[in-house]
Each structure stands twice: as C-alpha cells, then as structure tokens.
mmCIF file of C-alpha atoms in Angstrom:
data_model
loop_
_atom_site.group_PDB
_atom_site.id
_atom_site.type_symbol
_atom_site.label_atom_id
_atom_site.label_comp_id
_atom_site.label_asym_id
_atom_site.label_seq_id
_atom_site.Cartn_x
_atom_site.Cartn_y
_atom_site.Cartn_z
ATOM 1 C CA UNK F 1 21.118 1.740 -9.662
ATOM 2 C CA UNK F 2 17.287 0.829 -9.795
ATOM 3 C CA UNK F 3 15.722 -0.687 -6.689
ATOM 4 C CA UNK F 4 12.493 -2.138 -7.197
ATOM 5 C CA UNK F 5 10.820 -2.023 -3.842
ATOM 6 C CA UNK F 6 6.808 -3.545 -2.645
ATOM 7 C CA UNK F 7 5.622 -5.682 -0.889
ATOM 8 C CA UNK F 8 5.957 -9.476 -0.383
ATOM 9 C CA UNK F 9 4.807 -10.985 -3.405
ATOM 10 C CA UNK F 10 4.472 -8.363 -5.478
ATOM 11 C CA UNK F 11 7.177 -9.790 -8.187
ATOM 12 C CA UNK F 12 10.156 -7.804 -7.377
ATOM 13 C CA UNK F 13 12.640 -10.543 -7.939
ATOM 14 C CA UNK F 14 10.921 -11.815 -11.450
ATOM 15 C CA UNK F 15 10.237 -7.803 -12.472
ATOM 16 C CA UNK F 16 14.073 -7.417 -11.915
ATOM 17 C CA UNK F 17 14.927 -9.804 -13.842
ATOM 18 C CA UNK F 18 13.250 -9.193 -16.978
ATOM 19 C CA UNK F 19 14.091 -5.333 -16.445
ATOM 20 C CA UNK F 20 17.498 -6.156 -16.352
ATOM 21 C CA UNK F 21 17.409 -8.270 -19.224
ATOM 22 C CA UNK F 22 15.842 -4.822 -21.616
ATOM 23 C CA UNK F 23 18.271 -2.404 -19.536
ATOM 24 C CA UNK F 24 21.193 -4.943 -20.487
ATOM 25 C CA UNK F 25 22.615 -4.717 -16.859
ATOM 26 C CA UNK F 26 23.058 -6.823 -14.270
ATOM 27 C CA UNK F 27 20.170 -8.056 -11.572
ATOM 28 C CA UNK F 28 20.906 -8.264 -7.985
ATOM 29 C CA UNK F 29 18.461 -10.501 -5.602
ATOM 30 C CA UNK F 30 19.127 -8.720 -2.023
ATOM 31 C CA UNK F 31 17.352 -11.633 -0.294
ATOM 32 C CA UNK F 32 19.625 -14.202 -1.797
ATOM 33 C CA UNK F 33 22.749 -12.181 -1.786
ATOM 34 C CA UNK F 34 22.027 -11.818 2.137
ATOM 35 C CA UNK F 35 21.695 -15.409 2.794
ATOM 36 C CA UNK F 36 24.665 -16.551 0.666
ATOM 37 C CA UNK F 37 26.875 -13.935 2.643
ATOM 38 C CA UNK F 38 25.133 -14.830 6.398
ATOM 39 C CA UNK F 39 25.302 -18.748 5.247
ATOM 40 C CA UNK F 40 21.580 -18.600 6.681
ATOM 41 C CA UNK F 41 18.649 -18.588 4.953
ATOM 42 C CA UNK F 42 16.203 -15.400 6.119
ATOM 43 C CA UNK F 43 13.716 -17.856 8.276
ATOM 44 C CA UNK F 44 17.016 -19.013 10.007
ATOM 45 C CA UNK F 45 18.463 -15.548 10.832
ATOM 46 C CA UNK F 46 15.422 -14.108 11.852
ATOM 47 C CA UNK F 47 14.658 -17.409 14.197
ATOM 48 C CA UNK F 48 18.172 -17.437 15.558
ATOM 49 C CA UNK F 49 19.213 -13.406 15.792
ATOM 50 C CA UNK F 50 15.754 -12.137 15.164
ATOM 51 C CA UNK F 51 14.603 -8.935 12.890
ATOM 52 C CA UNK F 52 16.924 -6.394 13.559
ATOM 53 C CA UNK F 53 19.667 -8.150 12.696
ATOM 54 C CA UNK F 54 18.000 -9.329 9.113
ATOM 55 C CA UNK F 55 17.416 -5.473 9.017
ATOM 56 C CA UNK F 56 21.353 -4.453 9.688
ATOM 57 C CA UNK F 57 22.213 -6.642 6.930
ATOM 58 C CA UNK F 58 19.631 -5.375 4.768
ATOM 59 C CA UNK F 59 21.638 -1.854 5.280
ATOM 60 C CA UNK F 60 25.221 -2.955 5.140
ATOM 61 C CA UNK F 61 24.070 -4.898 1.576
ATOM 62 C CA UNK F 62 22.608 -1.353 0.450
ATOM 63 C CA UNK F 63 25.704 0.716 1.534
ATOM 64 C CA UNK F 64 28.046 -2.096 -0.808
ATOM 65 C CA UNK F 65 26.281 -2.113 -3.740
ATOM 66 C CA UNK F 66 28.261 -0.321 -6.603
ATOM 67 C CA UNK F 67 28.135 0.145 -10.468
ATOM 68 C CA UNK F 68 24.981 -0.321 -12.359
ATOM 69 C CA UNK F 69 22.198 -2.906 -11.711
ATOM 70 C CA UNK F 70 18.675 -3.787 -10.929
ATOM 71 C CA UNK F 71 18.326 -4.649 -7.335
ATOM 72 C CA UNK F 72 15.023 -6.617 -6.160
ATOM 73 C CA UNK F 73 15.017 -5.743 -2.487
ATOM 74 C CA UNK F 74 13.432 -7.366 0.658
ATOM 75 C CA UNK F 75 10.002 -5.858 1.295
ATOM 76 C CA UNK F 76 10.754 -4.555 4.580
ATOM 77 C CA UNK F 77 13.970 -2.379 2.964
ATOM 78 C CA UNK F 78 11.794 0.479 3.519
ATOM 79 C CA UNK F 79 11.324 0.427 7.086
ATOM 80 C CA UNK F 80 14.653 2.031 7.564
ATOM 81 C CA UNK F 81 15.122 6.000 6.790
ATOM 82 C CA UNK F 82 18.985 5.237 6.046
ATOM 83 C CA UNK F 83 17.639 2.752 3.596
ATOM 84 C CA UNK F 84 15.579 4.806 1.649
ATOM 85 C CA UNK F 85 17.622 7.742 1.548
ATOM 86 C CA UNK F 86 20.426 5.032 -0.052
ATOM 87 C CA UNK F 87 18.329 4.260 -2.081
ATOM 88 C CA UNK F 88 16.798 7.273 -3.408
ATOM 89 C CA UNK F 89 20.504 8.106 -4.348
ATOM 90 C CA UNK F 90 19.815 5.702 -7.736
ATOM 91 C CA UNK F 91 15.453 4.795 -8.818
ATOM 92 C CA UNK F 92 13.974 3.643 -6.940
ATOM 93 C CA UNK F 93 10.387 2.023 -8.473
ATOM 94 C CA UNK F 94 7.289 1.042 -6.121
ATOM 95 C CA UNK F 95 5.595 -2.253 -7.840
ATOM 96 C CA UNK F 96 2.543 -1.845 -5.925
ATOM 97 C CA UNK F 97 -0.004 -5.046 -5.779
ATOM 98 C CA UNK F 98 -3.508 -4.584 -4.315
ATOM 99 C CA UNK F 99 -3.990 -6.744 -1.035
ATOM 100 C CA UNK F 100 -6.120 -9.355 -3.566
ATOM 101 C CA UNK F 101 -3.007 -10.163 -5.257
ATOM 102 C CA UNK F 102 -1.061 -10.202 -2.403
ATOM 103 C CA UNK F 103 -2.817 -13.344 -0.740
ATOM 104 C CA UNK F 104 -3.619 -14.831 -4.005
ATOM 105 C CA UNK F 105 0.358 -15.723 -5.065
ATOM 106 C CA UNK F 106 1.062 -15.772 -1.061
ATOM 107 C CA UNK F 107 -1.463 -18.630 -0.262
ATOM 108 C CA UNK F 108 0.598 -21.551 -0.077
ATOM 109 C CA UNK F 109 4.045 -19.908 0.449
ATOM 110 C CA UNK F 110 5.715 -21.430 3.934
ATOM 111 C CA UNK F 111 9.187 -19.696 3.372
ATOM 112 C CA UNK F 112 8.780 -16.327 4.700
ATOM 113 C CA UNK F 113 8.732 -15.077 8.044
ATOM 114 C CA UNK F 114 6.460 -12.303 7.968
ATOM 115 C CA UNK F 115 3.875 -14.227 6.022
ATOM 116 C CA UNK F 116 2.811 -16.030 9.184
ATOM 117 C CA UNK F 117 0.373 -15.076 11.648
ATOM 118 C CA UNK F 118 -3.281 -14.687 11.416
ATOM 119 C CA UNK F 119 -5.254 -12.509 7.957
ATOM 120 C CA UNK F 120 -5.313 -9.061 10.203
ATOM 121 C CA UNK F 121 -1.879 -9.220 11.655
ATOM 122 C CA UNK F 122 -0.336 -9.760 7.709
ATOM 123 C CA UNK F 123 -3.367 -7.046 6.299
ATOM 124 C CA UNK F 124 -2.290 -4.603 8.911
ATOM 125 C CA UNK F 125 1.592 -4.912 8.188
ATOM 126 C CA UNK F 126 0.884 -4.374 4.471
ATOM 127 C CA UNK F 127 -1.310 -1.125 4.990
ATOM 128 C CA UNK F 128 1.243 -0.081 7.623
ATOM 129 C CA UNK F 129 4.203 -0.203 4.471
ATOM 130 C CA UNK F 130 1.611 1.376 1.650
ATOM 131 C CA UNK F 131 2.872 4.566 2.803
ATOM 132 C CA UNK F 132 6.557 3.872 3.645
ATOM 133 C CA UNK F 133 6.914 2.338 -0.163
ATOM 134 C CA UNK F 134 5.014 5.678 -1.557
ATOM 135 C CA UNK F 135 7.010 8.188 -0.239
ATOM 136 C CA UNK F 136 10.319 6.141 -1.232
ATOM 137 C CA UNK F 137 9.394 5.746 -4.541
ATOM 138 C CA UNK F 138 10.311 7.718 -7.705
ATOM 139 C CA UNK F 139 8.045 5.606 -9.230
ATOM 140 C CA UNK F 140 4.823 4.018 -8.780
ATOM 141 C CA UNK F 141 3.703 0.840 -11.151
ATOM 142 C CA UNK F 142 0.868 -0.941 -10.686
ATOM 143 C CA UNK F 143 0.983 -4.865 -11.142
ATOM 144 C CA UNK F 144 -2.245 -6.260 -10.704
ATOM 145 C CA UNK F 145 -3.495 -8.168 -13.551
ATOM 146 C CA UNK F 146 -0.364 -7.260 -15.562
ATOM 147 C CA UNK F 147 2.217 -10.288 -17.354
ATOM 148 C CA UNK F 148 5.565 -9.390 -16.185
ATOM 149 C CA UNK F 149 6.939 -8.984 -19.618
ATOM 150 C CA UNK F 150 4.316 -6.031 -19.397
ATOM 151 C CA UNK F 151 5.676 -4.700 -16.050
ATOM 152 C CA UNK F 152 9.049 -4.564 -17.006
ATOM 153 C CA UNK F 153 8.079 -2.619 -20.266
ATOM 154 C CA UNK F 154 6.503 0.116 -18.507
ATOM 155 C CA UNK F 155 8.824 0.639 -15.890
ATOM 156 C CA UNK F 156 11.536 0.779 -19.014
ATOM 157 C CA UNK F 157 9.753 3.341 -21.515
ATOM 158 C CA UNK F 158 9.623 5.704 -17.517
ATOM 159 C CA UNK F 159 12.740 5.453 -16.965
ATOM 160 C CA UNK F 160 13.815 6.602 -20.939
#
C-alpha cells in the first residue's frame, strides 16, 4: 500500500491518481470513501458529530484497507500515532507544498472545514503538521512548481 499524505491542497488525490495509473493498481480517495460509507459529506460530519468522530473514521478506513493500492488520505491522517504507525506498515510518501502554494490553489475553495478561519489560525495549523507529515514519511517530494505528471514520475522511479 502507498499512502500519499500533506497537507490540504497539496494534490494528494490528483498525485494518486496518476501514480496509480504508472503503478497499474488501484487508487483509493479516503475522503470520498468516508463520506460514501457515513452518507455525509466531511463539512456535514464534522458540523453534526464534530472532529473526533471524522478522525475515528479516518482510523477504522485505515485498519480496512487491504491488497495493493494508492491511497490519497485526508490531511489530518497524521494527527493520530495509530494512524501513522498503519500506515508506515505499506509507503508512505509526504507531497510537501510550501505555504505559497497552499493558499494559492486554496483561495476560493468553500468545501473544507479546516480551511476556514482567519490567515494565522490556517498558517499555524499547517506549521503545526510540517513535522507530524515528516516524521511519517518514507518519503519526502516536493510539489511546488511541479506538473503532476512530473510528481507522479518521481515518486515512481523512488519507489523502483
């Protein structure tokens, strides 16, 4: 299993997708497989049962994954211990995007929770997870500035 971890808008789910595509293996969205199981979109279970509970899913989705597959995971996946050691079991691959990046492809985006809230509270949650996502990691890629097609070829010619 290969678990591409980072930050919000970092292009997990569009990295994992390509990567699949050159591994020849299935790709697994963890944010959509969630919601199609909960029959709640994230915004809805974290407004009506709050974090943790968007967190416990996160964990029970990690301990049922089987076989072979990329898996783009939420960007908070890291904040649990049990999660990372899961996932540590398999590759796990940090796509790391400066803070520039970040708010450039997250300007306009309404649709996640932890998006809202004022420039320092969103800047101090993503310094907060540099290290978290570091020490998970097998891997580090950079993605700033990079196509994905480019992404997804480096991350492939590590993992040879």
């Amino acid at each position: 299993m290969i678990y591409l971890i980072g930050f919000m808008g970092s292009g997990k789910s569009t990295i994992a997708s390509r990567l699949a595509e050159k591994l020849q293996c299935s790709c697994i969205e963890m944010d959509e497989s969630i919601e199609k199981q909960e029959g709640l979109t994230i915004p809805e279970m974290f407004a009506q049962h709050g974090e943790s509970y968007f967190r416990e899913k996160e964990r029970d989705f990690l301990r049922s994954l089987e076989g072979e597959a990329v898996v783009s995971t939420g960007g908070g996946v890291i904040l649990s211990k049990e999660n990372c050691e899961m996932m540590r079991e398999g590759t796990v691959i940090y796509l790391h995007a400066g803070w520039e990046t970040i708010v450039h492809r997250l300007k306009n985006d309404t649709s996640r929770p932890l998006w809202s809230g004022d420039e320092s509270e969103k800047k101090q949650r993503f310094e907060d997870r540099l290290r978290l996502y570091k020490e998970a990691a097998h891997h580090v890629v950079v993605v700033d500035d990079k196509a994905p097609e480019v992404i997804a070829e480096e991350i492939a010619a590590r993992l040879k």
